[in-house]
PDB file of C-alpha atoms in Angstrom:
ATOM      1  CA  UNK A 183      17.511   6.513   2.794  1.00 49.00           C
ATOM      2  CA  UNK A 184      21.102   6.175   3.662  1.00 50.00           C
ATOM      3  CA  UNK A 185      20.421   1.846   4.477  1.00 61.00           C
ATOM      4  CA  UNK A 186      19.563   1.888   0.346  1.00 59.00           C
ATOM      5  CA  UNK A 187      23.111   2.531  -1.274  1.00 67.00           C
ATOM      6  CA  UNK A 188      24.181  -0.934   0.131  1.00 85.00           C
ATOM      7  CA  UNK A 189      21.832  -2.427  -2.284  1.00 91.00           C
ATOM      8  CA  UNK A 190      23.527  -1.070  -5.124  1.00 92.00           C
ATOM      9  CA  UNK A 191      22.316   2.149  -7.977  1.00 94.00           C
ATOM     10  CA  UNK A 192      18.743   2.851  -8.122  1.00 95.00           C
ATOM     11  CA  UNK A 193      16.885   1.050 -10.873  1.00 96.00           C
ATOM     12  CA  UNK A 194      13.334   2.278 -10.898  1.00 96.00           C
ATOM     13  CA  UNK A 195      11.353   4.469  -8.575  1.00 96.00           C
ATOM     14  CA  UNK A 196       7.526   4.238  -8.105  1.00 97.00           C
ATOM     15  CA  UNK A 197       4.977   6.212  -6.252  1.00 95.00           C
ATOM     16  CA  UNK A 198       1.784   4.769  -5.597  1.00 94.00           C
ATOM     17  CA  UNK A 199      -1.117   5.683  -8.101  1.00 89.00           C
ATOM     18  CA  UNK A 200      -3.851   7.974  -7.049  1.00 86.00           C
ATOM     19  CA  UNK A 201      -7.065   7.682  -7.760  1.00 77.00           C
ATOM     20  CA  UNK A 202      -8.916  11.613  -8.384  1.00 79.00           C
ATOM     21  CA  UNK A 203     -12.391  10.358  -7.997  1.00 75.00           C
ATOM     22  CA  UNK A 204     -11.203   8.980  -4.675  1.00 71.00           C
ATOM     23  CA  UNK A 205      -9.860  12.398  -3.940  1.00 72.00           C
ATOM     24  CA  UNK A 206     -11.980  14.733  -5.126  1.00 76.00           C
ATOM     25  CA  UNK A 207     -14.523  12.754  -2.900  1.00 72.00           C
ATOM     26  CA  UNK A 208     -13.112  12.885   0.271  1.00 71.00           C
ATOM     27  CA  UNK A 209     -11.882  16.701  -0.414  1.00 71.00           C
ATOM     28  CA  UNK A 210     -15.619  17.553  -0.870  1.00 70.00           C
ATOM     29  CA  UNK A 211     -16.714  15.992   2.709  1.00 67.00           C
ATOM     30  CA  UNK A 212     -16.145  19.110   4.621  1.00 61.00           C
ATOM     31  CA  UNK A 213     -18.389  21.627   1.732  1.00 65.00           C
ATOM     32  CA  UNK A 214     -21.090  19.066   1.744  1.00 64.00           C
ATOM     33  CA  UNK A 215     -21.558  19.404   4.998  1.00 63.00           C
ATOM     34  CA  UNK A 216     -21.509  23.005   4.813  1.00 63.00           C
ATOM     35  CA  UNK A 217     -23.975  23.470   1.980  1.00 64.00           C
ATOM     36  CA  UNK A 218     -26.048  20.736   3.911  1.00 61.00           C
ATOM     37  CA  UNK A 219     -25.497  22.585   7.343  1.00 61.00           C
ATOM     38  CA  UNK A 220     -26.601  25.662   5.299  1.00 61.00           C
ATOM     39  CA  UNK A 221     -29.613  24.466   3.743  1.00 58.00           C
ATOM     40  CA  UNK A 222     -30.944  23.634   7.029  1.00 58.00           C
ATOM     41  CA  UNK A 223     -30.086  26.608   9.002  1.00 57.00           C
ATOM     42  CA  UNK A 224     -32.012  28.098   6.197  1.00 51.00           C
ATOM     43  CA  UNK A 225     -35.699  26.148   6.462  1.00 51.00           C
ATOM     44  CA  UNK A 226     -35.072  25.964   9.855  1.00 55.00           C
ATOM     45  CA  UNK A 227     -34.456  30.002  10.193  1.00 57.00           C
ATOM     46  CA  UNK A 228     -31.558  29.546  12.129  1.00 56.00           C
ATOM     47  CA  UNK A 229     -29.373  33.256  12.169  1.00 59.00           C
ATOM     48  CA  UNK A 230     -27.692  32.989  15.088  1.00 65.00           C
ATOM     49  CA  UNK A 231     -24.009  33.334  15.138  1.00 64.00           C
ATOM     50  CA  UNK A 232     -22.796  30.549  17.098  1.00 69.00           C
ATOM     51  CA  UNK A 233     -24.872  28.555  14.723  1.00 63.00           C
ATOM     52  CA  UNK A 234     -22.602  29.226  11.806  1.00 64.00           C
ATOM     53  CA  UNK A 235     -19.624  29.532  13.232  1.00 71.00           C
ATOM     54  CA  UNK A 236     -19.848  25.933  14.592  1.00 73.00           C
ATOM     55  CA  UNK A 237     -21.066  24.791  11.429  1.00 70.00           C
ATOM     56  CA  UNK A 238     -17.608  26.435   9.664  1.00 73.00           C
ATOM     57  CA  UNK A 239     -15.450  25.103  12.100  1.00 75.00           C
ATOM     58  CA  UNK A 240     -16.742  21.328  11.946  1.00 75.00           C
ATOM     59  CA  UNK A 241     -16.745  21.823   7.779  1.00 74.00           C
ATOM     60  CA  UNK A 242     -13.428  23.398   7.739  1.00 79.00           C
ATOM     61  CA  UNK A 243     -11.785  20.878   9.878  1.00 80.00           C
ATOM     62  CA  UNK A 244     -13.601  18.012   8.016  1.00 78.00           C
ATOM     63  CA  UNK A 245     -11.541  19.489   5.414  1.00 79.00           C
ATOM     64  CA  UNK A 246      -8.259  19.802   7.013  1.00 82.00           C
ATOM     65  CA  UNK A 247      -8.450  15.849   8.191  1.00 83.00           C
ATOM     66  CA  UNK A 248      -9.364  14.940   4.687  1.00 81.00           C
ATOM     67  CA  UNK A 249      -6.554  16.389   3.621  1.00 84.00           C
ATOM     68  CA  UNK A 250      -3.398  15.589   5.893  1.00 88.00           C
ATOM     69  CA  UNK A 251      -5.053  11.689   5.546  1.00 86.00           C
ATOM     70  CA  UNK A 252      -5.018  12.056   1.462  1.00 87.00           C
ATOM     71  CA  UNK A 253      -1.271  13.251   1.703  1.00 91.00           C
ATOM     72  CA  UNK A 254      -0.263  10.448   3.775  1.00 91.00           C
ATOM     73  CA  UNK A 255      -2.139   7.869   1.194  1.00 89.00           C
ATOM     74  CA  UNK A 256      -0.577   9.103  -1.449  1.00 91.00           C
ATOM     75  CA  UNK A 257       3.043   9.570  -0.632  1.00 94.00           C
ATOM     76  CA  UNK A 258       3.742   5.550  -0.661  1.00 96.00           C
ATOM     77  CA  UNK A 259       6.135   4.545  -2.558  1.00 97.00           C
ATOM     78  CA  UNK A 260       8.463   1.751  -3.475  1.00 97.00           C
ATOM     79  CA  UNK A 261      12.406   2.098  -5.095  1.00 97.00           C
ATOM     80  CA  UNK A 262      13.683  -0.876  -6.712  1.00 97.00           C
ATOM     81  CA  UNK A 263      17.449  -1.350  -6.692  1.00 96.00           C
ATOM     82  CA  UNK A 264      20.094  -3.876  -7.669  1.00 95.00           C
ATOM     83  CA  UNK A 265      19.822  -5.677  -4.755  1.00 93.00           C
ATOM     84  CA  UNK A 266      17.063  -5.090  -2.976  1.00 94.00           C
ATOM     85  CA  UNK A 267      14.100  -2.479  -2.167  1.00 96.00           C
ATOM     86  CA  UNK A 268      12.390   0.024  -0.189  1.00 96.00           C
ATOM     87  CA  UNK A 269       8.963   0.480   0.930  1.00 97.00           C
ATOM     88  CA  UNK A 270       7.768   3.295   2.642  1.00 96.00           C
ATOM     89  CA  UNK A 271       5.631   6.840   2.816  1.00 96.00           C
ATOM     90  CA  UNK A 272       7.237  10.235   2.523  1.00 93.00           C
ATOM     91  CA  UNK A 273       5.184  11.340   5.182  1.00 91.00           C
ATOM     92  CA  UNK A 274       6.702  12.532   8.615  1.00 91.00           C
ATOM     93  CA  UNK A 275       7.038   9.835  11.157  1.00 90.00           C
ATOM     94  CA  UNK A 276       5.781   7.227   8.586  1.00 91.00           C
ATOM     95  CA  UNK A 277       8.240   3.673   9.315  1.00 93.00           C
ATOM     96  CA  UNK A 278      10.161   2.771   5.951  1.00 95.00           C
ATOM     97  CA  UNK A 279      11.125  -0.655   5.546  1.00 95.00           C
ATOM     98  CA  UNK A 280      14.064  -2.112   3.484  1.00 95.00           C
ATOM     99  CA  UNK A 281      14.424  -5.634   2.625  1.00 95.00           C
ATOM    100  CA  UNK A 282      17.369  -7.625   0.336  1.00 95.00           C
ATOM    101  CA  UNK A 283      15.722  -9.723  -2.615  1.00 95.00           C
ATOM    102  CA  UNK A 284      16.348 -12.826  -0.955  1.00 93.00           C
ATOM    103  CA  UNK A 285      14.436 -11.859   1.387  1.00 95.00           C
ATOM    104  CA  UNK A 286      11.373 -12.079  -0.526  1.00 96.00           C
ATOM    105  CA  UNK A 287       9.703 -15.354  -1.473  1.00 95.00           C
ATOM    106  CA  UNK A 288       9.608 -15.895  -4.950  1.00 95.00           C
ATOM    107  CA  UNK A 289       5.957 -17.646  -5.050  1.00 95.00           C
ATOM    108  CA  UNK A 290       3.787 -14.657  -3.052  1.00 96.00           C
ATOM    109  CA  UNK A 291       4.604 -12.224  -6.043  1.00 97.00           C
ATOM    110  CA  UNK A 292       1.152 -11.656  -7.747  1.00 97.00           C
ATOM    111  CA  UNK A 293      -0.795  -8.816  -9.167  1.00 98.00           C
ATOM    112  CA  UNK A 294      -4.153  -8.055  -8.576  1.00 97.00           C
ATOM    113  CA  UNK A 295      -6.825  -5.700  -9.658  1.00 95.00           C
ATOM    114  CA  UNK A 296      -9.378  -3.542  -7.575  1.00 92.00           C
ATOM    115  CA  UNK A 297      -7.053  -3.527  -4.261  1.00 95.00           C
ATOM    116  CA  UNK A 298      -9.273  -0.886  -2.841  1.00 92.00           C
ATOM    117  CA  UNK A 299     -11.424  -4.150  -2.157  1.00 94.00           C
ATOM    118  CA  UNK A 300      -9.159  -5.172   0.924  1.00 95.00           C
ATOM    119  CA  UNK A 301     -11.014  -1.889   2.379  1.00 90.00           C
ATOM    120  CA  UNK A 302     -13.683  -3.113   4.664  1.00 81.00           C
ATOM    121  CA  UNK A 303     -16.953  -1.495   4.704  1.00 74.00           C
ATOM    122  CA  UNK A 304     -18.824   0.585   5.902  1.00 68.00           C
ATOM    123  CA  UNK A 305     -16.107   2.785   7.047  1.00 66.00           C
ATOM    124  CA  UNK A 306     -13.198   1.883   4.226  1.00 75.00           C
ATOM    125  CA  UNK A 307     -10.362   2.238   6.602  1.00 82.00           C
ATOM    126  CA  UNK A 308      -7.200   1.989   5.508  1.00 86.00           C
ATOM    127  CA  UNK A 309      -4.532   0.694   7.135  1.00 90.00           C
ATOM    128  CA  UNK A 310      -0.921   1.951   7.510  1.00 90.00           C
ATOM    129  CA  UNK A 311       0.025  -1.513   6.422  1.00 94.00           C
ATOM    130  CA  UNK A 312      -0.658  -0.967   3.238  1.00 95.00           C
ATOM    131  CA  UNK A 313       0.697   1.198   0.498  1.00 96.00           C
ATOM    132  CA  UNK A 314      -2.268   2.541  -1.854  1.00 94.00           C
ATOM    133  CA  UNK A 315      -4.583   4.895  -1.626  1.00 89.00           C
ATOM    134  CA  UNK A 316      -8.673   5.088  -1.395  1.00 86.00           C
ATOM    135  CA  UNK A 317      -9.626   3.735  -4.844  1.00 85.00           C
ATOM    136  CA  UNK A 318      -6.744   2.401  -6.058  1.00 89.00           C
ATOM    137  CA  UNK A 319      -6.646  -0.434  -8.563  1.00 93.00           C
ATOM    138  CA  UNK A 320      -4.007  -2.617  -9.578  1.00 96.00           C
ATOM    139  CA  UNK A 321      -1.356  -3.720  -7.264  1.00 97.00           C
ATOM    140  CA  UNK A 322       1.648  -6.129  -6.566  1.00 98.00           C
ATOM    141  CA  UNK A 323       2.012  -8.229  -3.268  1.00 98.00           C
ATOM    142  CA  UNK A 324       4.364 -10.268  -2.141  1.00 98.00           C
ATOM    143  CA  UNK A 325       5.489 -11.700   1.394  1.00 97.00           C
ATOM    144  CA  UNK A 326       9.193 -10.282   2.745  1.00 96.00           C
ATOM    145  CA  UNK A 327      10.375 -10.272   6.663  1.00 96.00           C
ATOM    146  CA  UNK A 328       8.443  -9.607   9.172  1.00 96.00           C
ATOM    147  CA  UNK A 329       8.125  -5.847   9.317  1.00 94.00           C
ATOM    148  CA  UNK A 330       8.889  -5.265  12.933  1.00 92.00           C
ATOM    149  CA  UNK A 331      12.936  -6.783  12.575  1.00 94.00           C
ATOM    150  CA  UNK A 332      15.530  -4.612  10.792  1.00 90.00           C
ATOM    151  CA  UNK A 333      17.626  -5.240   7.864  1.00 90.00           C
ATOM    152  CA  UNK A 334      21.140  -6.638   8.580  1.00 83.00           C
ATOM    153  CA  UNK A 335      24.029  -8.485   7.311  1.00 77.00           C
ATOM    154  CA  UNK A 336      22.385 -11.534   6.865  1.00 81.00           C
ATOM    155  CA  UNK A 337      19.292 -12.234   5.125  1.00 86.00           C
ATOM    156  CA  UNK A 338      15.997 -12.767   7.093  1.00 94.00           C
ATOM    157  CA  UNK A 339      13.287 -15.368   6.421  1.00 93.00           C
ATOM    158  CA  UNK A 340       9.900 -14.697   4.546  1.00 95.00           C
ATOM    159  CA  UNK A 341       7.273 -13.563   7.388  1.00 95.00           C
ATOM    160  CA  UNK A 342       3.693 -14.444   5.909  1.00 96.00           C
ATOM    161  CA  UNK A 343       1.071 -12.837   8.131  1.00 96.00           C
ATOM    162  CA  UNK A 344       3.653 -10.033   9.833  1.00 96.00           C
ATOM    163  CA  UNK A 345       5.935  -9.752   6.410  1.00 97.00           C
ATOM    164  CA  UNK A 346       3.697  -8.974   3.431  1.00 97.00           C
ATOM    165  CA  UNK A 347       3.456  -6.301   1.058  1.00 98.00           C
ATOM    166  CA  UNK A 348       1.157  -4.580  -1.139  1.00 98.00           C
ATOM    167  CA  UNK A 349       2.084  -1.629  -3.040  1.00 97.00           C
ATOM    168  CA  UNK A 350      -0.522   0.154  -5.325  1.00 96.00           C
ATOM    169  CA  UNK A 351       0.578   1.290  -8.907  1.00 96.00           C
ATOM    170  CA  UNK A 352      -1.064   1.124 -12.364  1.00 96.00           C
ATOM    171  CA  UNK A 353       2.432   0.102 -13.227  1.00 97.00           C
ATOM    172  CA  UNK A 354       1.997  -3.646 -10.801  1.00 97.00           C
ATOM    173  CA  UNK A 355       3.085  -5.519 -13.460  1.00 97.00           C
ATOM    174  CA  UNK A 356       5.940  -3.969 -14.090  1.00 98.00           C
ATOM    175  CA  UNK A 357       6.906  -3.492 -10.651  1.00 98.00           C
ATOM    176  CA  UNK A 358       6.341  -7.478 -10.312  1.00 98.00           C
ATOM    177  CA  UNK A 359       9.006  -8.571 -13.178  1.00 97.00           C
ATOM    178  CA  UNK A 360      11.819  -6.072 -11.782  1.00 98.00           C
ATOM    179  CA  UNK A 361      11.280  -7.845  -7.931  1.00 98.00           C
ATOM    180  CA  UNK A 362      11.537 -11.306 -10.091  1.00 97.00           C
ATOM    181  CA  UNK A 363      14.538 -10.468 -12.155  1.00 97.00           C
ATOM    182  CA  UNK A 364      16.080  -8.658  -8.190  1.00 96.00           C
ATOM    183  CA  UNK A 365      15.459 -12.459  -6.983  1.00 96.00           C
ATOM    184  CA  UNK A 366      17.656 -14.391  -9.539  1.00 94.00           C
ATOM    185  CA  UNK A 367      20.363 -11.141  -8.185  1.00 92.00           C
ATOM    186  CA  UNK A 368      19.466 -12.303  -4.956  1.00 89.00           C
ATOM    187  CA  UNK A 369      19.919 -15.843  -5.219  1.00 89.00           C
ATOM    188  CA  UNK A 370      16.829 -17.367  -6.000  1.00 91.00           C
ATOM    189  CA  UNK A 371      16.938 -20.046  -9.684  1.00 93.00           C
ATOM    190  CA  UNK A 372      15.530 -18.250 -12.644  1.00 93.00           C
ATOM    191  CA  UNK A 373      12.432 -21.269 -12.392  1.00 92.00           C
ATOM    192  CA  UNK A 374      11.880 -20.255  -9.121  1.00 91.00           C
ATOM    193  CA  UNK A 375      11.802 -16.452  -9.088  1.00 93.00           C
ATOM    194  CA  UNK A 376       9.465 -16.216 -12.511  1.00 94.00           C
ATOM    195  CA  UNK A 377       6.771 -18.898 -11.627  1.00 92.00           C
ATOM    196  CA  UNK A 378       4.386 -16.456 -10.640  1.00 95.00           C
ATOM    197  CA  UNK A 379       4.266 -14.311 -13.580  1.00 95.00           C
ATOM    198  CA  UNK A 380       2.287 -16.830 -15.481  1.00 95.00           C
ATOM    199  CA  UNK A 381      -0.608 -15.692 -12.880  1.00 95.00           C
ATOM    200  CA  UNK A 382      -0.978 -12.741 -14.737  1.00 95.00           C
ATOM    201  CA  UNK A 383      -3.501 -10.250 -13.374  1.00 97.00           C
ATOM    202  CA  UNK A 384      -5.337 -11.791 -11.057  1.00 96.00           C
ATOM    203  CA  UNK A 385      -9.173 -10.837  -9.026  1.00 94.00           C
ATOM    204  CA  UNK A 386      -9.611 -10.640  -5.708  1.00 93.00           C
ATOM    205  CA  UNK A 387     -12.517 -12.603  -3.993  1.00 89.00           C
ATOM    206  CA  UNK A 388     -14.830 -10.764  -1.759  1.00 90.00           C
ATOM    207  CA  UNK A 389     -14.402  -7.759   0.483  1.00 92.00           C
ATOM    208  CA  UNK A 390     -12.486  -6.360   3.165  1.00 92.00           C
ATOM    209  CA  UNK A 391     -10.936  -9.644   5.550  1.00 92.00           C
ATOM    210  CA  UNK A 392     -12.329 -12.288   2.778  1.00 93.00           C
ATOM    211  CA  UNK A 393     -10.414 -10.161  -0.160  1.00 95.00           C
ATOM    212  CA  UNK A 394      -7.229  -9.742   1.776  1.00 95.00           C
ATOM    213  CA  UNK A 395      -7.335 -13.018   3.080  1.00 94.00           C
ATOM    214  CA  UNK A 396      -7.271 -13.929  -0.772  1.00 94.00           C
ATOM    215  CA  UNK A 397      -4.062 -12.662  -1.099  1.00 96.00           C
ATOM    216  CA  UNK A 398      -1.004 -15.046  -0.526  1.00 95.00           C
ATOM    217  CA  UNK A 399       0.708 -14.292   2.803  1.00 95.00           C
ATOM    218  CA  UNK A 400      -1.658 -12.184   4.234  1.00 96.00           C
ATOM    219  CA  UNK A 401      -2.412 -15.090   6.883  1.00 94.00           C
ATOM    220  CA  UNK A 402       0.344 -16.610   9.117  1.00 92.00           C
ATOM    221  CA  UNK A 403      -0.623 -19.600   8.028  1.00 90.00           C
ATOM    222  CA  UNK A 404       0.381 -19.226   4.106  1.00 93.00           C
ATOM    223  CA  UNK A 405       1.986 -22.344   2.870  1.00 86.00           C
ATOM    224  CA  UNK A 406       3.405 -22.221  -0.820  1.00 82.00           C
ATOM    225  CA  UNK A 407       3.485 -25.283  -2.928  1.00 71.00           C
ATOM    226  CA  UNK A 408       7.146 -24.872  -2.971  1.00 65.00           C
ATOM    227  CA  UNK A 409       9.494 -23.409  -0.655  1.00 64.00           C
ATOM    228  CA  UNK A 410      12.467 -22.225  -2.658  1.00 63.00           C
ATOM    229  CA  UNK A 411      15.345 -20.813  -0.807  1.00 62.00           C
ATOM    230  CA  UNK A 412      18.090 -18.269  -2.684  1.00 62.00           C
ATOM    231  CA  UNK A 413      21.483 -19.603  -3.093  1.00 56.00           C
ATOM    232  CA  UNK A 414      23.352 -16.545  -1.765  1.00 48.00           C
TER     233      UNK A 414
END
């Protein structure tokens, strides 16, 4: 976190919200198919030894992948600061990214509800592009630099497509208004960095590729209505 202290003291700090029905869910995976395994080793007389012990292994490692996949979820997080942010997971080997406010463009900021919905079905995957976890519900996006360039001296362009965000937090809104009032730091005309917050909350539309595709700079091909620039 050293790159952070040249944007200035720490403002706010946010981890991403978890959802315990999402957890408790994917936790009970590996006893389900225990008790199921069991039930039919039972009507099917089934006593021998290598029987259970496979069935104990598969359960308990069910388990164990469950788990280490629900810690990475749920360490995202996202520290607001004076001048700019950081986006990351405190999970080993996770990338972190850090990006100046006027790096950010002021008309992708929204909020949305039900974010889990980007998750396409059947399978729910989640990608390591995003920062919520399984059953998450409110959320802020917005579109900074592409996420494969490092932060330097000078400011980098907006990267719809390869430069979005979304972050998953009950507190979205919240989150939102502090990256609006970091733009006018950064630059950006007070017009121009709070035009989005008359939005409000906002519902995605569809599932999986149709409800991220939904979101503003998601696609490469984003074009907003304007295309403010900050000042400094």
């Amino acid at each position: 976190m050293r790159r952070a202290t040249q944007f200035g003291p720490l403002i706010q700090r946010y981890g991403t919200t978890v959802s315990v029905g999402h957890v408790l869910w994917q936790l009970s995976i590996g006893p389900l198919l225990l008790i199921a395994s069991v039930g039919v080793g039972l009507v099917q007389e089934r006593g021998e030894p290598r029987w259970w012990l496979t069935v104990a292994v598969a359960a308990t490692l069910l388990f164990i992948i469950a788990g280490v996949v629900l810690l990475w979820s749920t360490s995202a997080f996202l520290d607001v600061y004076a001048y700019g942010i950081v986006i990351g997971r405190r999970f080993p080997g996770s990338p972190v990214r850090h990006m100046w406010f006027a790096e950010i463009h002021p008309a992708s900021i929204r909020v949305f509800d039900d974010i889990d919905s980007v998750r396409s079905l059947p399978f729910r995957s989640l990608s390591s592009k995003w920062h919520f976890s399984g059953g998450a519900d409110l959320a802020v996006t917005f579109v900074g630099p592409d996420r494969g360039t490092a932060i330097g001296t000078y400011a980098r362009q907006p990267s719809p497509g390869t430069g979005y965000v979304i972050f998953g937090s009950q507190r979205a809104e919240e989150i939102a208004d502090l990256i609006r009032a970091g733009l006018e730091r950064g630059g950006y005309p007070h017009d121009a960095a709070h035009e989005t917050a008359a939005f409000g909350v906002q519902r995605l539309r569809g599932v999986g590729s149709m409800a991220l595709g939904s979101i503003p700079g998601t696609r490469a091909s984003w074009q907003p209505a304007t295309n403010f620039h900050a000042s400094g």
